[in-house]
Short mmCIF file of C-alpha atoms in Angstrom, two decimals:
data_model
loop_
_atom_site.label_atom_id
_atom_site.label_comp_id
_atom_site.label_asym_id
_atom_site.label_seq_id
_atom_site.Cartn_x
_atom_site.Cartn_y
_atom_site.Cartn_z
CA GLU A 506 114.84 -65.24 37.52
CA THR A 507 112.01 -67.86 36.73
CA GLY A 508 113.43 -69.13 33.47
CA VAL A 509 110.24 -67.78 31.54
CA THR A 510 110.73 -64.22 30.36
CA GLN A 511 107.85 -62.26 28.78
CA THR A 512 108.19 -58.91 27.18
CA PRO A 513 107.00 -56.29 27.06
CA ARG A 514 105.56 -56.09 30.45
CA HIS A 515 102.88 -53.67 29.48
CA LEU A 516 101.59 -52.87 26.13
CA VAL A 517 98.95 -50.18 25.02
CA MET A 518 97.84 -50.34 21.46
CA GLY A 519 95.32 -48.93 19.17
CA MET A 520 92.82 -51.14 17.32
CA THR A 521 94.57 -50.68 14.02
CA ASN A 522 98.14 -51.41 15.42
CA LYS A 523 100.31 -54.49 15.04
CA LYS A 524 102.35 -55.51 17.76
CA SER A 525 103.95 -58.73 18.99
CA LEU A 526 104.45 -60.25 22.32
CA LYS A 527 107.66 -62.30 23.07
CA CYS A 528 108.27 -65.31 25.47
CA GLU A 529 111.49 -67.01 26.01
CA GLN A 530 112.35 -69.91 28.13
CA HIS A 531 115.72 -71.41 29.00
CA LEU A 532 114.62 -74.57 30.99
CA GLY A 533 115.06 -76.93 28.20
CA HIS A 534 111.22 -77.49 27.98
CA ASN A 535 109.63 -78.70 24.90
CA ALA A 536 106.05 -77.45 25.14
CA MET A 537 105.07 -73.72 25.31
CA TYR A 538 101.63 -72.24 25.86
CA TRP A 539 99.70 -68.88 25.56
CA TYR A 540 96.99 -68.21 28.11
CA LYS A 541 94.66 -65.24 28.39
CA GLN A 542 93.85 -64.16 31.82
CA SER A 543 90.74 -61.91 32.24
CA ALA A 544 89.20 -60.73 35.52
CA LYS A 545 86.86 -63.26 37.26
CA LYS A 546 87.45 -65.79 34.50
CA PRO A 547 89.44 -69.06 34.45
CA LEU A 548 92.70 -68.86 32.45
CA GLU A 549 91.83 -69.45 28.78
CA LEU A 550 94.29 -71.76 26.78
CA MET A 551 94.93 -70.06 23.47
CA PHE A 552 97.80 -71.96 21.74
CA VAL A 553 100.08 -74.84 22.50
CA TYR A 554 103.35 -75.79 20.74
CA ASN A 555 104.89 -78.93 21.45
CA PHE A 556 108.38 -79.58 19.91
CA LYS A 557 107.82 -76.35 17.77
CA GLU A 558 104.63 -77.78 16.31
CA GLN A 559 101.30 -76.14 16.96
CA THR A 560 99.19 -78.83 18.65
CA GLU A 561 96.28 -76.86 19.84
CA ASN A 562 94.38 -73.67 18.81
CA ASN A 563 91.45 -73.20 21.02
CA SER A 564 89.26 -71.34 18.51
CA VAL A 565 91.07 -68.29 18.94
CA PRO A 566 90.26 -65.36 16.45
CA SER A 567 92.82 -64.91 13.51
CA ARG A 568 93.75 -61.38 14.77
CA PHE A 569 96.03 -63.48 17.24
CA SER A 570 98.76 -65.14 15.39
CA PRO A 571 101.22 -67.37 17.13
CA GLU A 572 104.76 -68.09 16.05
CA CYS A 573 107.35 -70.62 17.56
CA PRO A 574 110.64 -70.59 15.69
CA ASN A 575 112.41 -72.84 17.93
CA SER A 576 111.70 -74.68 21.26
CA SER A 577 112.94 -71.68 23.42
CA HIS A 578 110.98 -68.78 21.84
CA LEU A 579 107.26 -68.08 21.28
CA PHE A 580 105.71 -65.11 19.87
CA LEU A 581 102.02 -63.81 19.80
CA HIS A 582 101.43 -61.39 16.86
CA LEU A 583 98.66 -59.17 17.40
CA HIS A 584 96.67 -57.06 14.73
CA THR A 585 93.50 -55.26 14.66
CA LEU A 586 92.44 -56.17 18.16
CA GLN A 587 89.45 -55.29 19.99
CA PRO A 588 88.87 -53.50 23.23
CA GLU A 589 87.67 -56.90 24.66
CA ASP A 590 91.10 -58.40 23.97
CA SER A 591 92.52 -56.25 26.73
CA ALA A 592 93.85 -58.72 29.32
CA LEU A 593 96.96 -60.37 30.86
CA TYR A 594 98.74 -62.62 28.45
CA LEU A 595 100.50 -65.40 30.13
CA CYS A 596 103.19 -67.64 28.60
CA ALA A 597 104.13 -70.97 30.18
CA SER A 598 106.31 -73.84 29.36
CA SER A 599 106.45 -77.41 30.54
CA GLN A 600 108.61 -80.61 29.94
CA ASP A 601 106.93 -83.47 28.14
CA LEU A 602 106.08 -85.63 31.19
CA LEU A 603 104.79 -88.84 30.39
CA TYR A 604 106.13 -91.55 28.28
CA GLU A 605 104.68 -94.96 27.56
CA GLY A 606 106.07 -97.38 29.87
CA GLN A 607 107.29 -94.78 32.42
CA GLY A 608 105.53 -93.23 35.34
CA PRO A 609 104.11 -89.72 35.47
CA ARG A 610 106.12 -86.99 36.80
CA GLY A 611 103.51 -84.14 36.81
CA PHE A 612 105.66 -80.91 37.33
CA GLY A 613 102.99 -78.62 36.00
CA TYR A 614 103.89 -75.30 34.25
CA THR A 615 106.56 -72.64 34.70
CA PHE A 616 104.87 -69.25 33.93
CA GLY A 617 106.32 -65.72 32.81
CA SER A 618 105.08 -62.67 34.46
CA GLY A 619 102.76 -61.95 31.61
CA THR A 620 102.17 -58.97 29.38
CA ARG A 621 99.36 -56.61 30.37
CA LEU A 622 97.63 -55.56 27.18
CA THR A 623 95.38 -52.69 26.81
CA VAL A 624 93.48 -52.01 23.58
CA VAL A 625 92.29 -48.53 23.13
CA ALA B 1221 85.79 -82.08 29.70
CA GLN B 1222 87.20 -81.14 33.09
CA THR B 1223 85.92 -78.15 35.25
CA VAL B 1224 87.57 -76.60 38.25
CA THR B 1225 85.25 -74.69 40.68
CA GLN B 1226 86.64 -72.08 43.28
CA SER B 1227 83.55 -70.87 45.25
CA GLN B 1228 85.25 -68.32 47.26
CA PRO B 1229 86.43 -65.14 45.23
CA GLU B 1230 87.91 -63.41 48.07
CA MET B 1231 89.12 -64.36 51.52
CA SER B 1232 91.08 -62.54 54.33
CA VAL B 1233 93.01 -63.87 57.15
CA GLN B 1234 94.94 -62.39 60.17
CA GLU B 1235 98.65 -62.69 59.95
CA ALA B 1236 99.88 -65.98 61.84
CA GLU B 1237 96.45 -67.52 61.58
CA THR B 1238 95.34 -70.46 59.39
CA VAL B 1239 93.14 -70.20 56.29
CA THR B 1240 91.56 -72.91 54.05
CA LEU B 1241 90.87 -72.22 50.41
CA SER B 1242 88.33 -74.55 48.77
CA CYS B 1243 88.38 -76.24 45.26
CA THR B 1244 86.03 -78.89 43.61
CA TYR B 1245 86.51 -80.42 40.28
CA ASP B 1246 84.57 -82.44 38.00
CA THR B 1247 86.19 -85.42 35.95
CA SER B 1248 85.73 -88.78 34.67
CA GLU B 1249 89.43 -89.57 34.86
CA SER B 1250 90.88 -91.72 37.45
CA ASN B 1251 94.54 -90.67 37.03
CA TYR B 1252 95.45 -87.02 37.26
CA TYR B 1253 97.38 -84.23 38.94
CA LEU B 1254 95.97 -81.34 40.90
CA PHE B 1255 97.90 -78.01 41.71
CA TRP B 1256 97.61 -75.00 43.74
CA TYR B 1257 99.30 -71.88 41.94
CA LYS B 1258 99.81 -68.55 43.72
CA GLN B 1259 99.80 -65.28 41.71
CA PRO B 1260 101.08 -62.41 43.65
CA PRO B 1261 100.81 -58.65 42.52
CA SER B 1262 104.03 -59.25 40.50
CA ARG B 1263 101.99 -61.32 38.28
CA GLN B 1264 104.27 -64.35 38.43
CA MET B 1265 102.27 -67.58 38.78
CA ILE B 1266 104.20 -69.81 41.11
CA LEU B 1267 103.39 -73.57 41.82
CA VAL B 1268 102.66 -73.86 45.47
CA ILE B 1269 101.73 -77.52 45.78
CA ARG B 1270 100.82 -80.54 43.69
CA GLN B 1271 99.00 -83.71 44.51
CA GLU B 1272 99.00 -86.97 42.40
CA ALA B 1273 95.51 -88.50 42.36
CA TYR B 1274 96.89 -92.06 42.75
CA LYS B 1275 98.45 -91.08 46.22
CA GLN B 1276 96.13 -91.08 49.13
CA GLN B 1277 98.56 -89.23 51.37
CA ASN B 1278 97.90 -85.48 51.41
CA ALA B 1279 100.87 -83.34 49.94
CA THR B 1280 102.61 -80.77 52.13
CA GLU B 1281 105.10 -78.14 51.40
CA ASN B 1282 106.28 -76.35 54.62
CA ARG B 1283 103.19 -74.07 55.65
CA PHE B 1284 100.96 -75.38 52.72
CA SER B 1285 99.01 -78.67 52.92
CA VAL B 1286 96.22 -80.07 51.01
CA ASN B 1287 93.09 -81.95 51.91
CA PHE B 1288 92.44 -84.20 48.96
CA GLN B 1289 89.32 -86.13 48.92
CA LYS B 1290 89.21 -88.06 45.71
CA ALA B 1291 85.61 -89.43 46.01
CA ALA B 1292 84.24 -86.07 46.81
CA LYS B 1293 86.44 -84.38 44.15
CA SER B 1294 87.66 -81.91 46.63
CA PHE B 1295 91.13 -80.33 46.94
CA SER B 1296 91.37 -77.68 49.41
CA LEU B 1297 94.59 -75.70 50.36
CA LYS B 1298 95.47 -74.94 54.00
CA ILE B 1299 97.83 -72.12 54.76
CA SER B 1300 99.25 -72.35 58.37
CA ASP B 1301 100.98 -69.25 60.12
CA SER B 1302 99.84 -66.89 57.33
CA GLN B 1303 102.50 -64.32 56.27
CA LEU B 1304 101.89 -60.96 54.55
CA GLY B 1305 103.79 -62.35 51.59
CA ASP B 1306 101.01 -64.98 51.12
CA THR B 1307 98.75 -62.15 49.73
CA ALA B 1308 97.92 -63.26 46.26
CA MET B 1309 95.39 -64.81 44.05
CA TYR B 1310 95.30 -68.64 44.49
CA PHE B 1311 94.48 -70.93 41.53
CA CYS B 1312 93.48 -74.49 41.73
CA ALA B 1313 94.30 -76.42 38.60
CA PHE B 1314 93.65 -79.94 37.12
CA MET B 1315 95.89 -81.82 34.77
CA LYS B 1316 94.83 -85.11 33.08
CA ILE B 1317 97.67 -87.53 32.65
CA ARG B 1318 98.15 -88.42 28.89
CA ASN B 1319 99.20 -92.00 28.29
CA SER B 1320 100.71 -91.29 25.06
CA GLY B 1321 102.98 -88.43 26.29
CA GLY B 1322 102.97 -84.91 24.96
CA TYR B 1323 102.12 -81.65 26.27
CA GLN B 1324 100.25 -81.00 29.51
CA LYS B 1325 96.73 -79.54 29.41
CA VAL B 1326 95.80 -77.90 32.61
CA THR B 1327 92.43 -76.58 33.51
CA PHE B 1328 92.22 -73.57 35.98
CA GLY B 1329 89.66 -72.29 38.35
CA THR B 1330 88.71 -68.65 38.49
CA GLY B 1331 90.96 -68.09 41.51
CA THR B 1332 90.70 -66.94 45.26
CA LYS B 1333 91.94 -63.53 46.21
CA LEU B 1334 93.63 -63.90 49.64
CA GLN B 1335 94.45 -60.99 51.80
CA VAL B 1336 96.80 -61.50 54.67
CA ILE B 1337 95.87 -58.61 57.30
CA PRO B 1338 98.91 -57.45 59.56
#
């Protein structure tokens, strides 16, 4: 077990459906991320939550709605998606690394296994 | 903004041989981290190796090593004694160090698909 769990593993939904993706981490990390992975494109950062507060929203359409009820759980609510939203959605977590006066540690992310989303 | 370029979309290597994956990046920062992540068919992205920019010594992790050329902004990954389990997508990634703390923002390349042939 990697410490970051994503459910469901696969999801097929119609354009009028509403569904949610779930991410859970038990690593004690305080930052959580949603990334979109499409073929032949770099991973696209969608949202960042740091200490449960949304600190970044990379111009993501409003049909994607994140929720972070606590530092261990992250959701991505989906509604009225388009076929081009079909992709692998990855959740990641990290520990706040660098504090003023301390040296960097740079451990990077711990990822989940992703949800393969198909919009039909 | 930082960019990460992986110019080899696909590569293959015979089992037990050595292969090198290329990565270049563009940044005006002087202090940062570089990473190689592996994504096998199971889709789990796994950290393979990391390099601190302020360290001149190249990082190594068992069969994995990097050639970090800071002036050239190059960060290649060498896999020695390739094994079938090394078959995966490999992503090069850049992380700027934030002096005020906070979350890590990582920029990824497009990936290199590596096939190890028995």
